[in-house]
Coordinates of C-alpha atoms and ligand atoms in Angstrom, one line a residue:
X1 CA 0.1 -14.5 -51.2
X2 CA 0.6 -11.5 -48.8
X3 CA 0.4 -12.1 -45.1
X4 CA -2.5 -10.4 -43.1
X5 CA -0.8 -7.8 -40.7
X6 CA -2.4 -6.9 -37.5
X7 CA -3.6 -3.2 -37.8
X8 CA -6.1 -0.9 -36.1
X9 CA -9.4 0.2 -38.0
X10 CA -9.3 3.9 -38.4
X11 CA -12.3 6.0 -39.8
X12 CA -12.5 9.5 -40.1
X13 CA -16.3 9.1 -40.1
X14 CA -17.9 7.8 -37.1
X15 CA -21.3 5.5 -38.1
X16 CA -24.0 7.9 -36.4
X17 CA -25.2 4.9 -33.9
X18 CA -21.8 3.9 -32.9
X19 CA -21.4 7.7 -32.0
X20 CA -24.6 7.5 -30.1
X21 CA -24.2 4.6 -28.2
X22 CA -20.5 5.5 -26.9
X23 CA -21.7 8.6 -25.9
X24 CA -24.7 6.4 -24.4
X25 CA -22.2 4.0 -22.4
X26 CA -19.9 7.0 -21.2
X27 CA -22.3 8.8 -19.2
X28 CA -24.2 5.4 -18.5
X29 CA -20.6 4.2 -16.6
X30 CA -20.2 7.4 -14.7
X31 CA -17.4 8.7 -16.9
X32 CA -18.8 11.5 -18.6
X33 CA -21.9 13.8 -16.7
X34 CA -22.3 16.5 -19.2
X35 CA -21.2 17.6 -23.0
X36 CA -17.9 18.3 -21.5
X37 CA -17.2 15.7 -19.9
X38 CA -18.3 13.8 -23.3
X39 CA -15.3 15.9 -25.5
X40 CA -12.5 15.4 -22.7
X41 CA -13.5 11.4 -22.7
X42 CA -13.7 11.3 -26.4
X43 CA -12.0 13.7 -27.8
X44 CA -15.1 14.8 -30.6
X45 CA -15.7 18.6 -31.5
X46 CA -18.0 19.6 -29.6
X47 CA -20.8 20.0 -32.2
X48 CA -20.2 16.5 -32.7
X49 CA -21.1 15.8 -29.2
X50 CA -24.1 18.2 -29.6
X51 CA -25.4 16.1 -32.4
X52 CA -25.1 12.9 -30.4
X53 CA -26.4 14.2 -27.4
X54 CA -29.4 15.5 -29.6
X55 CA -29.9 12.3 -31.2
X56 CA -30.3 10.4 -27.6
X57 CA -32.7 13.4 -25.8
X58 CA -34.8 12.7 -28.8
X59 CA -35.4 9.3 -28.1
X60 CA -35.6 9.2 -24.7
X61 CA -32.2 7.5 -24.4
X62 CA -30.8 9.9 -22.3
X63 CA -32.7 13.2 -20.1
X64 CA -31.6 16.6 -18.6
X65 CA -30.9 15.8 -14.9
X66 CA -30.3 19.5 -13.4
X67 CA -26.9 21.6 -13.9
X68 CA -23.3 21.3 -11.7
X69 CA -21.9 24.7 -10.7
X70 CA -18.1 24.3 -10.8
X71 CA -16.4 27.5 -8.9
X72 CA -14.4 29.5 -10.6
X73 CA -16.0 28.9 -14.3
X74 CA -18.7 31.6 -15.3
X75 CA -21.5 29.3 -16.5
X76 CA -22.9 25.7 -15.2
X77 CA -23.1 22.4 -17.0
X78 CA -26.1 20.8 -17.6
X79 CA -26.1 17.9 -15.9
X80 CA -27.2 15.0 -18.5
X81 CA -28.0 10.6 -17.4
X82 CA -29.8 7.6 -18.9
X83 CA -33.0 8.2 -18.6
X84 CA -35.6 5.6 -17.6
X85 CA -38.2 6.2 -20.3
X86 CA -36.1 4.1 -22.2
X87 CA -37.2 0.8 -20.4
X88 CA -35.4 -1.5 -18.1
X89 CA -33.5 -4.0 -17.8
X90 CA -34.3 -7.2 -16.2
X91 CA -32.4 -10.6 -15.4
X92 CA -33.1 -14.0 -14.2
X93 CA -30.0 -15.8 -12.9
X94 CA -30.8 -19.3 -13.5
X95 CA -29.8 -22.2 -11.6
X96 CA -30.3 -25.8 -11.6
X97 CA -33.6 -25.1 -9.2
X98 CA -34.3 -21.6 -8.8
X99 CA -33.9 -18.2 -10.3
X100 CA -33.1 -14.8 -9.0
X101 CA -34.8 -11.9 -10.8
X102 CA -34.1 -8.4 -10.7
X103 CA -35.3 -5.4 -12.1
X104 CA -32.9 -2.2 -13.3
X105 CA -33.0 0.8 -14.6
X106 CA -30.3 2.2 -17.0
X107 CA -28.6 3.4 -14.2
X108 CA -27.8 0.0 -12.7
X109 CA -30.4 1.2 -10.3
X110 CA -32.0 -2.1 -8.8
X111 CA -35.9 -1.3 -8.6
X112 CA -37.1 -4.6 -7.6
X113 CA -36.3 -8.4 -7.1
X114 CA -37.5 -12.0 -7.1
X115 CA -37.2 -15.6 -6.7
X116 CA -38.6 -18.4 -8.3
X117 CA -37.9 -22.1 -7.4
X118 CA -38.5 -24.9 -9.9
X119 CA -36.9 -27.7 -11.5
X120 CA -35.6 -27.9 -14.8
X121 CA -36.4 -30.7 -15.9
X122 CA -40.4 -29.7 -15.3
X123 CA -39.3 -28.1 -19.1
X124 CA -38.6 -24.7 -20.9
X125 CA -42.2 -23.4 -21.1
X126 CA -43.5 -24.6 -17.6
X127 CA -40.3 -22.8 -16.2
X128 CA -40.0 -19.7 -18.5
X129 CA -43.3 -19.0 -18.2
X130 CA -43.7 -18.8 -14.4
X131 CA -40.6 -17.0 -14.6
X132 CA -41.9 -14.4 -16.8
X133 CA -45.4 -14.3 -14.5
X134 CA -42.8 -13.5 -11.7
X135 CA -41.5 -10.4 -13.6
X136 CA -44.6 -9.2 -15.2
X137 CA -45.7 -9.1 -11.1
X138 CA -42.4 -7.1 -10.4
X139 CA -43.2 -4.9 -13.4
X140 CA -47.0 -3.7 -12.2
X141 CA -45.8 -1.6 -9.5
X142 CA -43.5 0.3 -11.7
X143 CA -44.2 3.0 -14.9
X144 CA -42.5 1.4 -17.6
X145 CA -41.5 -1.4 -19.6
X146 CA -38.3 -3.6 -20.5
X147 CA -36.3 -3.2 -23.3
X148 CA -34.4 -5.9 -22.8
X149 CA -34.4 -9.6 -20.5
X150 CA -30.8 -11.3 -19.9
X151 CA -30.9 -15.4 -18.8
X152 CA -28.5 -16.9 -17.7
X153 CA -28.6 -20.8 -17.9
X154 CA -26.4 -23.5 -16.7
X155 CA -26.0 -25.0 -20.1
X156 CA -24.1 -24.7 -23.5
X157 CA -26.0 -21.7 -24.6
X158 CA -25.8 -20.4 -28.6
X159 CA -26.5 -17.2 -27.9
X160 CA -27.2 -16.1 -32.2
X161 CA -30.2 -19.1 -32.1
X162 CA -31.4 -17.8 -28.9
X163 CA -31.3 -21.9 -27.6
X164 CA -29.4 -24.2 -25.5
X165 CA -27.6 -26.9 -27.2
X166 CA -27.6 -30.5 -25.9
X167 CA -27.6 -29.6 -22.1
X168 CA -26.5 -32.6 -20.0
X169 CA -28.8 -31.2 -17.4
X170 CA -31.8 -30.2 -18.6
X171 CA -32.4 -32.5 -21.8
X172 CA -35.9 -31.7 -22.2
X173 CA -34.4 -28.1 -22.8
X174 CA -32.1 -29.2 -26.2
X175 CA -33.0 -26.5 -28.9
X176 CA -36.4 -25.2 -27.6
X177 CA -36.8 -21.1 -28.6
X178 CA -35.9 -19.9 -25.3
X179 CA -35.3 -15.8 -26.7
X180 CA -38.2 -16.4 -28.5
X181 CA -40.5 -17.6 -26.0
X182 CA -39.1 -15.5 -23.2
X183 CA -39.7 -12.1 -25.7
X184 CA -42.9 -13.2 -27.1
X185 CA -44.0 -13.0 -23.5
X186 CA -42.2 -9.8 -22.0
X187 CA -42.4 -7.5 -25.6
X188 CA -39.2 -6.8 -25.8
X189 CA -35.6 -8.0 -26.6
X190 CA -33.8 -11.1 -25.0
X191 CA -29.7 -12.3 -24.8
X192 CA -29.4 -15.7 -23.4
X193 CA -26.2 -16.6 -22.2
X194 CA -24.0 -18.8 -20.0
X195 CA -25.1 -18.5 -16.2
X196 CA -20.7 -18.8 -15.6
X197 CA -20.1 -16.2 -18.1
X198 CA -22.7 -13.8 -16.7
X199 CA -20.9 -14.2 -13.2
X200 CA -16.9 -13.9 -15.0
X201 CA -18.4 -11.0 -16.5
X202 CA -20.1 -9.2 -13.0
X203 CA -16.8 -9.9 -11.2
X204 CA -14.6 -9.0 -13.9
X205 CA -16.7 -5.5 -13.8
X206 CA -16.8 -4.9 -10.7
X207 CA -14.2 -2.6 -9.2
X208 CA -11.3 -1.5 -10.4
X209 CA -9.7 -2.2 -14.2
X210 CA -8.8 -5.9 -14.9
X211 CA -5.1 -6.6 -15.2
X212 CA -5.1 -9.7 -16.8
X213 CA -7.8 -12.3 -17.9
X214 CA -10.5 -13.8 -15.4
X215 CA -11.3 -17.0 -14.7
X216 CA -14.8 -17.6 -12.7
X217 CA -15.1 -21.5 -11.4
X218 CA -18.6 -22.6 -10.5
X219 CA -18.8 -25.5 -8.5
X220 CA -22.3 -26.1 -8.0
X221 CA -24.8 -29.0 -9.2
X222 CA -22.3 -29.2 -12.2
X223 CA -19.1 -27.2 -13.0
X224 CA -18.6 -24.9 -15.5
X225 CA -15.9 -21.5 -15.9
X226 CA -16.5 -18.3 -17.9
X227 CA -13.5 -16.7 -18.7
X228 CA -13.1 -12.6 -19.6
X229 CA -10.1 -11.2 -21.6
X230 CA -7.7 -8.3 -20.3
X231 CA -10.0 -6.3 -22.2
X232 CA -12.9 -7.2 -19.6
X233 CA -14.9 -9.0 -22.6
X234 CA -16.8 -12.0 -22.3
X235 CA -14.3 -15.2 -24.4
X236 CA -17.2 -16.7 -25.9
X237 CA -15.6 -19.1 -28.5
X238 CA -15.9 -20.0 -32.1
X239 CA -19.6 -21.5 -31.2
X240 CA -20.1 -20.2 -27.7
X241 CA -18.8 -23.4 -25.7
X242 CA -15.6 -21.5 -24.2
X243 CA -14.9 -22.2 -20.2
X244 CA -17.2 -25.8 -20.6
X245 CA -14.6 -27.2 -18.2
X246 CA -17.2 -29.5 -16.5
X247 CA -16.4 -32.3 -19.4
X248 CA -12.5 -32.1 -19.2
X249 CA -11.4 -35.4 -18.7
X250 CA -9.4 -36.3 -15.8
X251 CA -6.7 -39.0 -16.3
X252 CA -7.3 -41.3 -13.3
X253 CA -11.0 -41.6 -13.5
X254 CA -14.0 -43.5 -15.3
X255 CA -16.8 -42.4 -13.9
X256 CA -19.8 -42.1 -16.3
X257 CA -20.9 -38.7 -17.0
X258 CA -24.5 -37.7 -18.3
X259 CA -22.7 -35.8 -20.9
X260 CA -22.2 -39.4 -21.9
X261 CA -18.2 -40.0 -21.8
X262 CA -16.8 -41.2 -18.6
X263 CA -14.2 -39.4 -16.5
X264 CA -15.4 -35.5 -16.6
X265 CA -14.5 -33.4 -14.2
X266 CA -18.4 -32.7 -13.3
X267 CA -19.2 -36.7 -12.9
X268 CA -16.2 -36.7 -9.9
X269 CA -16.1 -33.4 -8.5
X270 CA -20.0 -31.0 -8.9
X271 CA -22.1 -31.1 -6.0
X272 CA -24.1 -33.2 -7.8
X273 CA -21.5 -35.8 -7.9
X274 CA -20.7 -35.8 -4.3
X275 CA -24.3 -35.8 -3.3
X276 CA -25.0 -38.8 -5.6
X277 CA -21.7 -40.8 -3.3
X278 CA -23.4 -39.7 -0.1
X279 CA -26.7 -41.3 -1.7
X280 CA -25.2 -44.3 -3.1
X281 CA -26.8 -43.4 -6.3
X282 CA -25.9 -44.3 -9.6
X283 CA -23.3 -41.7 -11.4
X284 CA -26.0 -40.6 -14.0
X285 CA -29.0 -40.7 -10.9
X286 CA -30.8 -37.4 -11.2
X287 CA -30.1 -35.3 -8.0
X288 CA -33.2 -33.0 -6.7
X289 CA -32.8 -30.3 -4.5
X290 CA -33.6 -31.6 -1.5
X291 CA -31.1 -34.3 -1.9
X292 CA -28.6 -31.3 -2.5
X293 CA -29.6 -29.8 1.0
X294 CA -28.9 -33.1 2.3
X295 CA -25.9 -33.1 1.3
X296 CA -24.9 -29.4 2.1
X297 CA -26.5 -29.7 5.9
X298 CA -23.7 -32.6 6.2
X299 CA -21.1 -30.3 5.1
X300 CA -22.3 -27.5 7.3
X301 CA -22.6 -29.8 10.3
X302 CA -18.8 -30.2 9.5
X303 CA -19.6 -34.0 9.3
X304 CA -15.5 -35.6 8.4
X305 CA -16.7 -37.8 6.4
X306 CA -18.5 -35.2 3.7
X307 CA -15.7 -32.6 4.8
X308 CA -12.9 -35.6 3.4
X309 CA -15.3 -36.2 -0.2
X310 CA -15.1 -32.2 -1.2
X311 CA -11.5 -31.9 -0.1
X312 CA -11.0 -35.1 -2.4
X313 CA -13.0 -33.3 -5.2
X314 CA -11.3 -29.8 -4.7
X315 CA -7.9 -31.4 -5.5
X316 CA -9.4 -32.8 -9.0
X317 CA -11.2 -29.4 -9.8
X318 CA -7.3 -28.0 -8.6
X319 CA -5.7 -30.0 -11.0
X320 CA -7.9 -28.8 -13.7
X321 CA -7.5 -24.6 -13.2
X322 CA -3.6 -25.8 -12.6
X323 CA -3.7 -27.0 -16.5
X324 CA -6.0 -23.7 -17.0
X325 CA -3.5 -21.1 -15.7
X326 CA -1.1 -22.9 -18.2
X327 CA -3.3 -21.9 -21.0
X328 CA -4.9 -18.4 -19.9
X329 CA -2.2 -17.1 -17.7
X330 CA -5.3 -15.3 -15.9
X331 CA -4.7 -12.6 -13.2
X332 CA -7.5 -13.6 -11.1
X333 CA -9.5 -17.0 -10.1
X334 CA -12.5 -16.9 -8.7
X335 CA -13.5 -19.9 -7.4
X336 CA -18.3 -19.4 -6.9
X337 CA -21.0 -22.1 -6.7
X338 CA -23.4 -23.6 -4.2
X339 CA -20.0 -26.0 -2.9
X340 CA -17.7 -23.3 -2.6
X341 CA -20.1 -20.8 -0.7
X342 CA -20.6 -23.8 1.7
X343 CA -17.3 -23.1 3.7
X344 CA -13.5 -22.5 3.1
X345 CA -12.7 -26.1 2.7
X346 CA -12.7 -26.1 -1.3
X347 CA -11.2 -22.7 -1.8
X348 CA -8.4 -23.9 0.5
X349 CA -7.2 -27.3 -1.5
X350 CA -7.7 -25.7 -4.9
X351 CA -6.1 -22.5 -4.4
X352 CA -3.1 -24.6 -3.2
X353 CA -2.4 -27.0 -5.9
X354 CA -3.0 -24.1 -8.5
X355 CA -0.1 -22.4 -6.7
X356 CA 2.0 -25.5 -6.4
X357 CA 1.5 -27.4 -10.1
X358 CA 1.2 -24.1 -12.3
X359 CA 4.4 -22.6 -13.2
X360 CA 5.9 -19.6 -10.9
X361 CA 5.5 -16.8 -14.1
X362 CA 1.5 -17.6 -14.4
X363 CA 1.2 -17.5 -10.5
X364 CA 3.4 -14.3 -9.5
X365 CA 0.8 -12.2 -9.9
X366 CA -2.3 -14.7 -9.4
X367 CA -5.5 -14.2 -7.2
X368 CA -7.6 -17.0 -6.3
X369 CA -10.2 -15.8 -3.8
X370 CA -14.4 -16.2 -3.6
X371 CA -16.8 -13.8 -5.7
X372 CA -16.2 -9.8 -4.4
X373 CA -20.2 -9.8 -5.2
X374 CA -21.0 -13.2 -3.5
X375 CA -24.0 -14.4 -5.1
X376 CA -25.3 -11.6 -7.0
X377 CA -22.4 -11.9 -9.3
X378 CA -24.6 -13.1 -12.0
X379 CA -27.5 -10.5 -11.9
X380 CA -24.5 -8.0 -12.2
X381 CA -23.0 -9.5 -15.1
X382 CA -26.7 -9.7 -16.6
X383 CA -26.7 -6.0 -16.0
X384 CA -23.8 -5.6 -17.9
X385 CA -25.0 -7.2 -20.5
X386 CA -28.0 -5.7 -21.0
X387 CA -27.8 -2.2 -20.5
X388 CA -24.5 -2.7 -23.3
X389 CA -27.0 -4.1 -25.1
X390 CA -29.9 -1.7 -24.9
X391 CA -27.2 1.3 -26.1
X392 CA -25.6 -0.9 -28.8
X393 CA -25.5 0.9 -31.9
X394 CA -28.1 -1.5 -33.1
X395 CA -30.8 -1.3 -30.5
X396 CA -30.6 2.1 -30.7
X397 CA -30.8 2.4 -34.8
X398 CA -34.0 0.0 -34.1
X399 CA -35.3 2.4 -31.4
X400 CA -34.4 5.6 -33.1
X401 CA -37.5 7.5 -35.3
X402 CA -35.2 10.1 -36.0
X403 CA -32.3 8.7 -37.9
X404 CA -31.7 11.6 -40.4
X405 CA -30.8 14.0 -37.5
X406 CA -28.0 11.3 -37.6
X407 CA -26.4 11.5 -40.7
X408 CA -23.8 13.3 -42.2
X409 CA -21.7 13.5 -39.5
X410 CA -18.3 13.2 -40.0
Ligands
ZN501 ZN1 -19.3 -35.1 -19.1

């Protein structure tokens, strides 16, 4: 039996909607502005380029947006960008209580924005629905229509079902249609996906090209990482579950978790965890929001007792991303989540174990810092995701009419 050898795929023909939707995503990410720009960044004849660019005026993908004069050159370029016919974008970050919503063009343009509180466990349709009411209200002051809705979700999402899987927070949630439900309502196309991985994703995008692999910790009512490869893609997994640090189990402890084990990271170190000590709850006790904000006005008030429980549960989440860097070698940490926006005290104990139990090679080069976008990580990251999914090469095959202008290129 031979041995597969890793090789690159090389075609001489280019699939019509992979052509399209490159082209789409080059001019989309401000890298290419006319044809042009499209055959320097590509490196296509330029009747290729023609062909494509024909293929996504024709369906709306893409409009003429005026002509650039450059000095010296006899005649201007037409100036070419994603055109908003095509539909928008729209995102609900999801968190254990609330959601923010926002509304995009193509362009990353943010046209509008929203917040709905609830609480999970009121159930998927009492909470999606309201949560598509709140963006069909966003939507009636503008002319067009999604063709796409990205939702992030604190849970174990499997993103080719369109469902969550088991959540330990939001039981009631365990297999129900979500993409299904949430498109039904809002007519067009819907990606679920990890509320972590959305914000890995937004940072990892943000800025400059990433060096290394990315590591985003929330530490919020539960914990949970995303992590992005060196090639700034989302690790997803064989099944989705990648970055699920919440249930590590940590050596010393035996606390029951509501994932059921005992000992996870999430049932000594979350929020939720901490709030439930300051209660003298039960491990498992459901914590609401308001118990949260009792919590986080102790920590604000800088009370030393509170301060002494995170700094006790910033060493165990330390511990973990110190066995983490061992594994991923990642260039940058970023450490989000309700507990770590509440002051430095967290960042500060975790960012110095990390440094101290990891090995010198995986932390020569190491960040560990806060989120660059704060708390709109997520929506960015939903952006991402959704305008690379509304000029995938299948989205726009679906959307195209006009296919056989497509083919036979070569
Ligand atoms: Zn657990």
């Amino acid at each position: 039996m031979m041995l597969r050898l890793s090789a690159p795929t090389l075609s001489a023909r280019i699939e019509s909607d992979v052509l399209a939707s490159t082209l789409a995503k080059l001019l989309g990410s401000g890298r290419a502005a006319c044809k042009a720009d499209l055959v320097r960044e590509t490196g296509l004849s330029r009747t290729t380029i023609d062909t494509g660019v024909r293929f996504l005026l024709e369906n709306s993908v893409v409009r003429r947006a005026g002509y650039r004069h450059t000095p010296g050159r006899g005649r201007s370029a037409e100036l070419l960008e994603l055109s908003a016919d095509y539909g928008y974008v729209l995102v609900a970050d999801c968190g254990a209580h609330s959601a923010q919503l926002g509304v995009y063009d193509l362009n990353q343009r943010r046209l509008s924005s929203g917040l709905v509180a609830y609480e999970l466990k009121e159930g998927p349709e009492r909470v999606l629905t309201e949560i598509a009411a709140e963006f069909e209200r966003l939507l009636r002051a503008l002319p067009h229509r999604p063709v796409v809705t990205v939702i992030g979700l604190p849970g174990p999402v499997d993103n080719r079902s369109g469902t969550i899987v088991r959540p330990p927070l939001m039981p009631s949630w365990d297999g129900f249609p979500i993409a299904g439900f949430v498109g039904d309502a809002l007519g067009c196309a819907v990606v679920l996906e990890n509320d972590v991985n959305l914000r890995a994703l937004g940072e990892a995008r943000a800025g400059g090209p990433l060096d290394g692999p990315l590591l985003y910790v929330k530490v919020s009512t539960g914990i949970g990482a995303g992590i992005v490869t060196s090639n700034g893609e989302l690790m997803h997994g064989a099944d989705g579950s990648a970055g699920d640090i919440g249930h590590m189990k940590l050596a010393s402890q035996d606390v029951p978790c509501v994932c059921g084990n005992t000992g996870c990271l999430e049932a000594v170190a979350s929020a939720a965890a901490l709030t439930r000590r300051m209660l003298g709850a039960a491990p498992t006790a459901p914590v609401d929001a308001a118990d949260l904000d009792r919590f986080l006005a102790g920590l604000n008030a800088r009370d030393p007792a509170t301060i002494a429980d995170v700094k006790e549960a910033a060493r165990s989440i330390g511990e973990a991303i110190a066995n983490l860097v061992h594994v991923l070698n990642p260039s940058r940490i970023v450490i989000g989540g309700m507990l770590a926006n509440a002051g430095d005290d967290l960042l500060a104990t975790v960012r110095g174990i990390v440094y101290q139990r990891a090995l010198p090679l995986a932390t020569r080069e190491l960040t560990v810092s806060k989120p660059t976008l704060g708390i709109r990580s997520g929506l960015s990251g939903g952006l991402i995701t959704g305008i690379e999914h509304a000029l995938g090469p299948e989205a726009l095959n679906t959307r195209s009419s006009t296919r056989t202008h497509l083919e036979g290129i070569a």
